[in-house]
CSV table of C-alpha atoms and ligand atoms in Angstrom, one decimal:
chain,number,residue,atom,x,y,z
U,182,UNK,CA,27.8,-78.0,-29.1
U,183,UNK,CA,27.5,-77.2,-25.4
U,184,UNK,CA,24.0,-76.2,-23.3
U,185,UNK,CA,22.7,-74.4,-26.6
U,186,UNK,CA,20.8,-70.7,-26.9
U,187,UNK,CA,18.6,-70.0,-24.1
U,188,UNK,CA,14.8,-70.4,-24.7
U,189,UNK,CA,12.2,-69.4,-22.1
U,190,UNK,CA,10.0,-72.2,-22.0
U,191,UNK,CA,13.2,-74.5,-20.8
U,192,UNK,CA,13.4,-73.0,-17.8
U,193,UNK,CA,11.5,-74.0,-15.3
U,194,UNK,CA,10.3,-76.6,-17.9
U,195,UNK,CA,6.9,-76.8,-17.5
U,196,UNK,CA,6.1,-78.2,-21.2
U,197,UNK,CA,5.0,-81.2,-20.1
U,198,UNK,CA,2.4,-83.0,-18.1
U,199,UNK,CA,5.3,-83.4,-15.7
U,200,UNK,CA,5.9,-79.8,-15.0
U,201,UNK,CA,9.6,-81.0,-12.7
U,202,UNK,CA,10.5,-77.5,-13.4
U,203,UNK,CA,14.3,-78.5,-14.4
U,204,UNK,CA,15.8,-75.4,-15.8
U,205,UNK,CA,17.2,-76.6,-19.0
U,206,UNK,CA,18.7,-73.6,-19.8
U,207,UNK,CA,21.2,-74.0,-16.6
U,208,UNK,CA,22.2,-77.4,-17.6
U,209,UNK,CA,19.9,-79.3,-15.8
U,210,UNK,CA,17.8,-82.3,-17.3
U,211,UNK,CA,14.4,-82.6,-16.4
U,212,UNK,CA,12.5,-86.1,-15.8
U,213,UNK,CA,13.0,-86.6,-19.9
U,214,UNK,CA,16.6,-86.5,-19.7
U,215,UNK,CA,17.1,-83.5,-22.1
U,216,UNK,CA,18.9,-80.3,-22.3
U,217,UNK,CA,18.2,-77.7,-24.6
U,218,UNK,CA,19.2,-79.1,-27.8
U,219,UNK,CA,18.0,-81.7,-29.2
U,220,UNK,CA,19.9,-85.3,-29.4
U,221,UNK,CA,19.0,-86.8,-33.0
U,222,UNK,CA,18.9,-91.0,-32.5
U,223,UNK,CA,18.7,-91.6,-35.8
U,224,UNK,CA,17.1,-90.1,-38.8
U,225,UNK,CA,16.5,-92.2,-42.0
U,226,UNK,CA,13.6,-93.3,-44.2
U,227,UNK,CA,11.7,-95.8,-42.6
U,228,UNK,CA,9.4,-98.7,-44.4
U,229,UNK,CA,7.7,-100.3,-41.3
U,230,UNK,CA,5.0,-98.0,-40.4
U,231,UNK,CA,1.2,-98.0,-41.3
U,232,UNK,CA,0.8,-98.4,-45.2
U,233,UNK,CA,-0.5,-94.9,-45.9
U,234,UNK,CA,3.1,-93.6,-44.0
U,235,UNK,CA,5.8,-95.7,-45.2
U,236,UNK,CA,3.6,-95.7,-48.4
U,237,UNK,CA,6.1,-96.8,-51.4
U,238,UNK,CA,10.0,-93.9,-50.5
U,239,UNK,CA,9.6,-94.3,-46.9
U,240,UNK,CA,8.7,-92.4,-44.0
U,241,UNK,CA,11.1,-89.7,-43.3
U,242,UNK,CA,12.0,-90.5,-39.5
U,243,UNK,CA,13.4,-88.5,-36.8
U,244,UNK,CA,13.9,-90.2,-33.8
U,245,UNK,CA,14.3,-87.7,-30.5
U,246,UNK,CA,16.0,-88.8,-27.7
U,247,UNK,CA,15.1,-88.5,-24.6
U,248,UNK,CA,11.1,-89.5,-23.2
U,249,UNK,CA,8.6,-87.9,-20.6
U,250,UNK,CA,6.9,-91.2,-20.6
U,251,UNK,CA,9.7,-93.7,-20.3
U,252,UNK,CA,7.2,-97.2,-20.3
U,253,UNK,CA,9.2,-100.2,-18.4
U,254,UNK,CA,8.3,-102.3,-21.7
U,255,UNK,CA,9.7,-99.5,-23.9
U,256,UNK,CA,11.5,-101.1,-26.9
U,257,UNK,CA,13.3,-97.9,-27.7
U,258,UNK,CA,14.8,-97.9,-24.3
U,259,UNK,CA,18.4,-97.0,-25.1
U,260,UNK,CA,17.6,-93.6,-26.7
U,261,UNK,CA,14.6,-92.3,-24.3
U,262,UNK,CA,16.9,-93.2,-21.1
U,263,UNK,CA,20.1,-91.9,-22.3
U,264,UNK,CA,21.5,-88.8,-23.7
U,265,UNK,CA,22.4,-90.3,-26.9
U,266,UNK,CA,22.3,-89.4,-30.3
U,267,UNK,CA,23.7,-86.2,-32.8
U,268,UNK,CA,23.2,-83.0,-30.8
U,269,UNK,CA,21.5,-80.7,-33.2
U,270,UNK,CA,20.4,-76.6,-33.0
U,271,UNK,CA,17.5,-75.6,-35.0
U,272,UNK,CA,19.1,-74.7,-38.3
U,273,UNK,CA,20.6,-78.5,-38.0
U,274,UNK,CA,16.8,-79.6,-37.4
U,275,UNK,CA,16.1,-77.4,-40.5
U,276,UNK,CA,18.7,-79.3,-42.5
U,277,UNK,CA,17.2,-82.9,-41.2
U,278,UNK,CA,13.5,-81.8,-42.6
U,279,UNK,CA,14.6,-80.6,-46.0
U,280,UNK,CA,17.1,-83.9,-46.8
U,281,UNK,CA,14.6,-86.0,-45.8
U,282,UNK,CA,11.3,-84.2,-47.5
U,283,UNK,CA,13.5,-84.6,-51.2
U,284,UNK,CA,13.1,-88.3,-50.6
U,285,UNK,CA,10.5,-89.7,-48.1
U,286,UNK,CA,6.8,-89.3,-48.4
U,287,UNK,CA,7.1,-86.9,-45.1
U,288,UNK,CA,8.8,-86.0,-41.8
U,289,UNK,CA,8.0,-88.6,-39.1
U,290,UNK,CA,8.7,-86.8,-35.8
U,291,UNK,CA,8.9,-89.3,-33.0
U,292,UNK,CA,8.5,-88.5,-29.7
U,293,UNK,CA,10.1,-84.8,-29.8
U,294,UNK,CA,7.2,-83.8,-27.2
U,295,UNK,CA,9.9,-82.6,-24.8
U,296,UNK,CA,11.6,-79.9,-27.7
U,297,UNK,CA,8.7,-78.7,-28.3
U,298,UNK,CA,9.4,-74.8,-28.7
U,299,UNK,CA,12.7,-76.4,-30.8
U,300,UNK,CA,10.4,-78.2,-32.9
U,301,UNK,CA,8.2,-76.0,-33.7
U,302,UNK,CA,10.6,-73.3,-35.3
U,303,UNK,CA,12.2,-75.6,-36.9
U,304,UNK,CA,9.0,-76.8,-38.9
U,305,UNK,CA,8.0,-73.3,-39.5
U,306,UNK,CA,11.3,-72.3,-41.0
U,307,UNK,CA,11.6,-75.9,-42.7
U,308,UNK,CA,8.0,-74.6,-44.5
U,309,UNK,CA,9.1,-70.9,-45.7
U,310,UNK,CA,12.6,-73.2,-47.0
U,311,UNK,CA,10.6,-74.7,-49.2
U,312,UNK,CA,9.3,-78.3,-47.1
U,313,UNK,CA,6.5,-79.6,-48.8
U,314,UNK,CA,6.2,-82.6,-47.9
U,315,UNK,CA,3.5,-83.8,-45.0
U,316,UNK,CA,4.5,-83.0,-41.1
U,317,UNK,CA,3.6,-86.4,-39.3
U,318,UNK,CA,3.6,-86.0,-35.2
U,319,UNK,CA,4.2,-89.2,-33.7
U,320,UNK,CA,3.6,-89.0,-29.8
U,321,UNK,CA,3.0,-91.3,-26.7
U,322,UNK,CA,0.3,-88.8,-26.1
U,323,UNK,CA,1.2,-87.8,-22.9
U,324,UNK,CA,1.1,-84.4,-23.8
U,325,UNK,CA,-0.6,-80.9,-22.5
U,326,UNK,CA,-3.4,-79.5,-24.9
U,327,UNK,CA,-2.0,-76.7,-24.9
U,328,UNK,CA,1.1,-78.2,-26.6
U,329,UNK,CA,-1.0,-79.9,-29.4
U,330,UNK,CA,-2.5,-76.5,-29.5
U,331,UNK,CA,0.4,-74.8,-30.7
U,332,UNK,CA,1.2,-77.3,-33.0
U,333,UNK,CA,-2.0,-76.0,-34.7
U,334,UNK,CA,-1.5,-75.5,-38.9
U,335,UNK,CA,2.0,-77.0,-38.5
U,336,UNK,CA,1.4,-80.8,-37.8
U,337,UNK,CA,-0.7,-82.8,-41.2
U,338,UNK,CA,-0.9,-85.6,-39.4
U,339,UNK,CA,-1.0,-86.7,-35.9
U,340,UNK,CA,0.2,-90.4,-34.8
U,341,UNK,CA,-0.6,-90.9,-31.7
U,342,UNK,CA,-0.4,-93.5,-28.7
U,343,UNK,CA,-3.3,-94.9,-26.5
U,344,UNK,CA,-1.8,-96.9,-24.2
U,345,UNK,CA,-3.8,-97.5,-20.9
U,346,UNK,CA,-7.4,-96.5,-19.9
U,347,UNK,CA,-7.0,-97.9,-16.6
U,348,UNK,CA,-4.9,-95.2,-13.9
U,349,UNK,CA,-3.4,-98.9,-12.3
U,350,UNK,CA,-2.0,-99.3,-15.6
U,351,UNK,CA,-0.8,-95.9,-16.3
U,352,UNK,CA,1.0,-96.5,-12.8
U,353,UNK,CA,2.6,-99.1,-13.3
U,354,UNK,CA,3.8,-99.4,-16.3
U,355,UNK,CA,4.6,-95.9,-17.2
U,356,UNK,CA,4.6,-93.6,-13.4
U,357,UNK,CA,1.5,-91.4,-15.0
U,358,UNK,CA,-1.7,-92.2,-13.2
U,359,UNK,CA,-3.2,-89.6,-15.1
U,360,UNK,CA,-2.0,-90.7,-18.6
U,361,UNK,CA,-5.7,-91.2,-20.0
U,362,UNK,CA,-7.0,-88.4,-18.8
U,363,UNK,CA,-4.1,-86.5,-20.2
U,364,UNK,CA,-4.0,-88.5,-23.4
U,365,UNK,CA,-7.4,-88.5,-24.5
U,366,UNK,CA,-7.5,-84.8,-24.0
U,367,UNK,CA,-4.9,-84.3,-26.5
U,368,UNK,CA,-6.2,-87.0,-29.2
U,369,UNK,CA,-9.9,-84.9,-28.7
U,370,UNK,CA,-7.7,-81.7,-29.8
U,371,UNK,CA,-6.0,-83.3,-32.7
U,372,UNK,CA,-8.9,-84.7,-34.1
U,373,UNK,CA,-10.5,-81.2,-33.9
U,374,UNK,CA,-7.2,-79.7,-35.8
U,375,UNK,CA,-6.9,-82.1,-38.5
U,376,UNK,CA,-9.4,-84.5,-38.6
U,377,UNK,CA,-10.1,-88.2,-39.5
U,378,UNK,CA,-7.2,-89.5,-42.1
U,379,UNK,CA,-7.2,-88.4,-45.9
U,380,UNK,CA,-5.1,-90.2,-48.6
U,381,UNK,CA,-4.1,-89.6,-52.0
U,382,UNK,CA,-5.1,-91.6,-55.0
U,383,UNK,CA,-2.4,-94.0,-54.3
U,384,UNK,CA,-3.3,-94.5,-50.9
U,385,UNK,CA,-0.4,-92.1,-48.8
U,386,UNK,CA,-1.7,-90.2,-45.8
U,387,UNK,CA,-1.9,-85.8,-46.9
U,388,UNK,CA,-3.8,-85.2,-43.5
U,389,UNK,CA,-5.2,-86.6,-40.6
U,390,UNK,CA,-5.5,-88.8,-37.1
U,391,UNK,CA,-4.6,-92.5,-37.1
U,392,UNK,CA,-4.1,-93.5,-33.6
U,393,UNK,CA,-1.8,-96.3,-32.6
U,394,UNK,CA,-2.8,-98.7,-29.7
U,395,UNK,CA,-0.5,-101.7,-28.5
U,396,UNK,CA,-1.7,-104.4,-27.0
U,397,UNK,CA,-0.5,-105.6,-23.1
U,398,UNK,CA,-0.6,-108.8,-21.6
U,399,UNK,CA,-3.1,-109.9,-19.7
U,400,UNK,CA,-5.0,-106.3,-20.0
U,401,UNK,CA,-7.4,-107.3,-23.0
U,402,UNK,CA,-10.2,-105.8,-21.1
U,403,UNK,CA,-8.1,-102.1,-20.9
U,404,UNK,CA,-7.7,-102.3,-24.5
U,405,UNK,CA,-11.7,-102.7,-25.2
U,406,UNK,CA,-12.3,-99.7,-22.6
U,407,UNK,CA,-10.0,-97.8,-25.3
U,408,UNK,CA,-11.9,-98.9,-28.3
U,409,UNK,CA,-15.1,-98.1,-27.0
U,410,UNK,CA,-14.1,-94.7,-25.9
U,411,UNK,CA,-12.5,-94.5,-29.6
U,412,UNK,CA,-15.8,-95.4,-31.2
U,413,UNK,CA,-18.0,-93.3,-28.8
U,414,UNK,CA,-15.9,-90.0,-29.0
U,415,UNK,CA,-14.5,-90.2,-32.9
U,416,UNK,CA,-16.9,-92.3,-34.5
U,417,UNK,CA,-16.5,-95.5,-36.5
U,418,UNK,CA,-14.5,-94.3,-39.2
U,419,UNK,CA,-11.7,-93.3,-36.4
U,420,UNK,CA,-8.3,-94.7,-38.3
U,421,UNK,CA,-7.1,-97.1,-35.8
U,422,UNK,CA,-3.7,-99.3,-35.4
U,423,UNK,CA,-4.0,-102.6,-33.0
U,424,UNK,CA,-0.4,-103.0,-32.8
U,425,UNK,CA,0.8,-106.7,-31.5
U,426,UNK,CA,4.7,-105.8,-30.9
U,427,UNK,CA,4.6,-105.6,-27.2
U,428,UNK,CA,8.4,-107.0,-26.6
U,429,UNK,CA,8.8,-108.1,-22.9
U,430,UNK,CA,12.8,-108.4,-23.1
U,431,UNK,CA,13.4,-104.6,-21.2
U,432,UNK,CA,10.9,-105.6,-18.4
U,433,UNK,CA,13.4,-105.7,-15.4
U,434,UNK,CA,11.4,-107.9,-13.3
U,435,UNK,CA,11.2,-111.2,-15.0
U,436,UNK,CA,8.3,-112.4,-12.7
U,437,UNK,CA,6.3,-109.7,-13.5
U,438,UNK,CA,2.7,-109.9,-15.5
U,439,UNK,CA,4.3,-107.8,-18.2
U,440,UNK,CA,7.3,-109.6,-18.3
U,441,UNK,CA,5.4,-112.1,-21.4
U,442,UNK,CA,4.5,-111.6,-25.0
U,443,UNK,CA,0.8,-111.1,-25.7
U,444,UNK,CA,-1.2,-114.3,-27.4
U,445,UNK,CA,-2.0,-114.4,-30.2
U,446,UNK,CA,-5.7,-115.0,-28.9
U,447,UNK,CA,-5.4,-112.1,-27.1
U,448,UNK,CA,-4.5,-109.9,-30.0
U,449,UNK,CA,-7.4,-111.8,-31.7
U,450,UNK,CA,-10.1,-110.8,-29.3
U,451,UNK,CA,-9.2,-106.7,-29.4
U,452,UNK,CA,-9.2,-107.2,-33.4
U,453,UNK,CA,-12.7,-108.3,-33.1
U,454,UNK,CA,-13.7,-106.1,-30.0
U,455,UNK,CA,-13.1,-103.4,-32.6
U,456,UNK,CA,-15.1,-105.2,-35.3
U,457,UNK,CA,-17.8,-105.5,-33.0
U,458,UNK,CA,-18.0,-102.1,-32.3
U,459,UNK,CA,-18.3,-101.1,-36.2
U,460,UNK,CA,-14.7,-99.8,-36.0
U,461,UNK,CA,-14.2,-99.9,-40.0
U,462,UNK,CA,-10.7,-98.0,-40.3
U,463,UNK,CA,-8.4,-100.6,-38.3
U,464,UNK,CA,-4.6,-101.7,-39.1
U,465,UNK,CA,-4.1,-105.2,-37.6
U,466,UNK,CA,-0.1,-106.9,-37.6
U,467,UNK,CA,1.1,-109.9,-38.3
U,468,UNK,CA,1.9,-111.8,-34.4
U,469,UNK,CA,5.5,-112.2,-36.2
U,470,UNK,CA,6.1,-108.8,-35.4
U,471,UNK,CA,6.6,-109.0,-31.6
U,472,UNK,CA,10.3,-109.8,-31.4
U,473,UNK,CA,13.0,-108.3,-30.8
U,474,UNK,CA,13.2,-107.8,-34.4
U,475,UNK,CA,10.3,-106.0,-34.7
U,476,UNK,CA,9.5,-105.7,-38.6
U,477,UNK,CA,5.7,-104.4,-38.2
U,478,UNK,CA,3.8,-105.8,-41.1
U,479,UNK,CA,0.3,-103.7,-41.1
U,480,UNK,CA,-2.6,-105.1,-43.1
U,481,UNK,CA,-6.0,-103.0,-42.8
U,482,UNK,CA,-8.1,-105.1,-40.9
U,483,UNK,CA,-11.0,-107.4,-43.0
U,484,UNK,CA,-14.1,-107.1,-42.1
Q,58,SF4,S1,9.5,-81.7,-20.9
Q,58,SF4,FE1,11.1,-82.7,-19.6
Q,58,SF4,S2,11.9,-81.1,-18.3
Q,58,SF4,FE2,10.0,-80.3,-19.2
Q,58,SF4,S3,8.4,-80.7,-17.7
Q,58,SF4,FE3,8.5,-82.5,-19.1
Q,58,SF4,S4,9.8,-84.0,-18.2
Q,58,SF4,FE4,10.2,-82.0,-17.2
């Protein structure tokens, strides 16, 4: 399909916290590894995410590829470090949305931060065509706030990462010192779009925040910094995921910290970090779920 029409914010590409300034539109690829058009990984209803999203048809998932993030544990590493995947323009993006929205309870965008100009014509046209279904935005977070910004009235529901409090972390696992401060920025100006998460009678997610958060080995005491900024800057009912998946297998240096599971009494102690600070919307896994075969199995937490 070649380089694709030219769009101004590609060039110079300054969409992301990033800002390398690769001109897509010339054929370059910036620090995400992406062009102009976006590469499709996969797109299919998916069953394994939080109840009120994969909900009872399936969650209607579009996996981008390419990252701005890239995370040396990242379990998705074949399609954010390589320019894989169906190359698609926008009416192709269209076409995706409005197969998917006949069957699955919405349109799971996952980690398209890097086609963001792309992404949001496409779910603007996919609207006037008829979409009806929810618009869920599912993001590492490491994201401007002006890009959140002008996904204002076209995102329901925003899914978002909080990975690291700590800059060391951010560092090292992920080469973005500043992702807190960058990420709790944009999770601040979600929450003020579309506030805390609303369901249906039968329990599926219309609107909302639920923010993910996956816990790292040996870094228990980063996760609690997390919670308690949760609790202190979006309240207790803040809709929460502790996620236990952390797979070590992509973790090039095998004598690294990272390069472990988490315990389960790790994954224990942020559960009831978060109970102890009144946290009373919270999605805990099953410890079965951090294997290579990662089938999450969510169960809102007990207090
Ligand atoms: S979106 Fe990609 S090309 Fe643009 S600034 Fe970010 S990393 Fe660079």
């Amino acid at each position: 399909m070649g380089i694709g029409p030219e769009i101004t914010e590609y060039s110079d590409c300054r969409i992301c916290p990033r800002e390398c300034g690769a001109d897509r539109n010339a054929g370059s690829y910036g620090y995400c590894m992406s062009g102009v058009l976006p590469r499709i990984a996969q797109y299919s209803p998916h069953r394994w995410e939080e109840p009120p999203i994969s909900g009872t048809k399936g969650s209607g998932t579009v996996f981008f590829s390419g990252c701005n993030l890239k995370c040396v544990y990242c379990q998705n590493m074949e399609i954010t470090r390589m320019e894989t995947g169906l190359q698609v323009d926008v009416e192709g993006l269209i076409a995706i949305f409005l197969e998917l929205g006949r069957t699955c309870h919405n349109i799971n965008l996952v980690t398209s931060a890097h086609f963001l100009p792309t992404v949001a014509r496409a779910i603007t046209e996919a609207k006037e065509q008829g979409l009806s279904v929810p618009i869920v935005y599912n993001t590492s977070s490491y994201e401007k706030q002006s890009a959140i910004r002008a996904l204002r009235g076209l995102v329901d529901i925003y899914l978002p990462d909080i990975k690291y409090h700590s800059s060391r972390l951010g560092k090292v696992l992920s080469n973005a010192p500043d992702y807190f401060d960058v990420a709790s920025a944009a999770v601040k100006e979600m929450l003020e779009q579309v506030g805390h998460l609303e369901t249906d009678d039968e329990g599926i997610a219309k609107k909302g925040l639920l923010i993910r958060h996956l816990v790292i080995p040996g870094e228990i005491e980063d996760s609690f910094r997390i919670l308690e900024w949760i609790r202190e800057n979006m309240g207790k009912y803040a809709h929460l995921s502790i996620m236990s998946q952390y797979t070590p297998e992509y973790v090039k240096d095998k004598g690294s910290p990272y390069a472990r599971r988490i315990t389960p009494q790790e994954y224990e102690a942020v559960l009831n970090k978060a109970v102890d600070l009144g946290l009373c919307n919270v999605f805990a896994q099953d410890m079965s779920s951090s294997s290579t075969y990662y089938v999450p199995d969510f169960d809102q937490l007990r207090r």
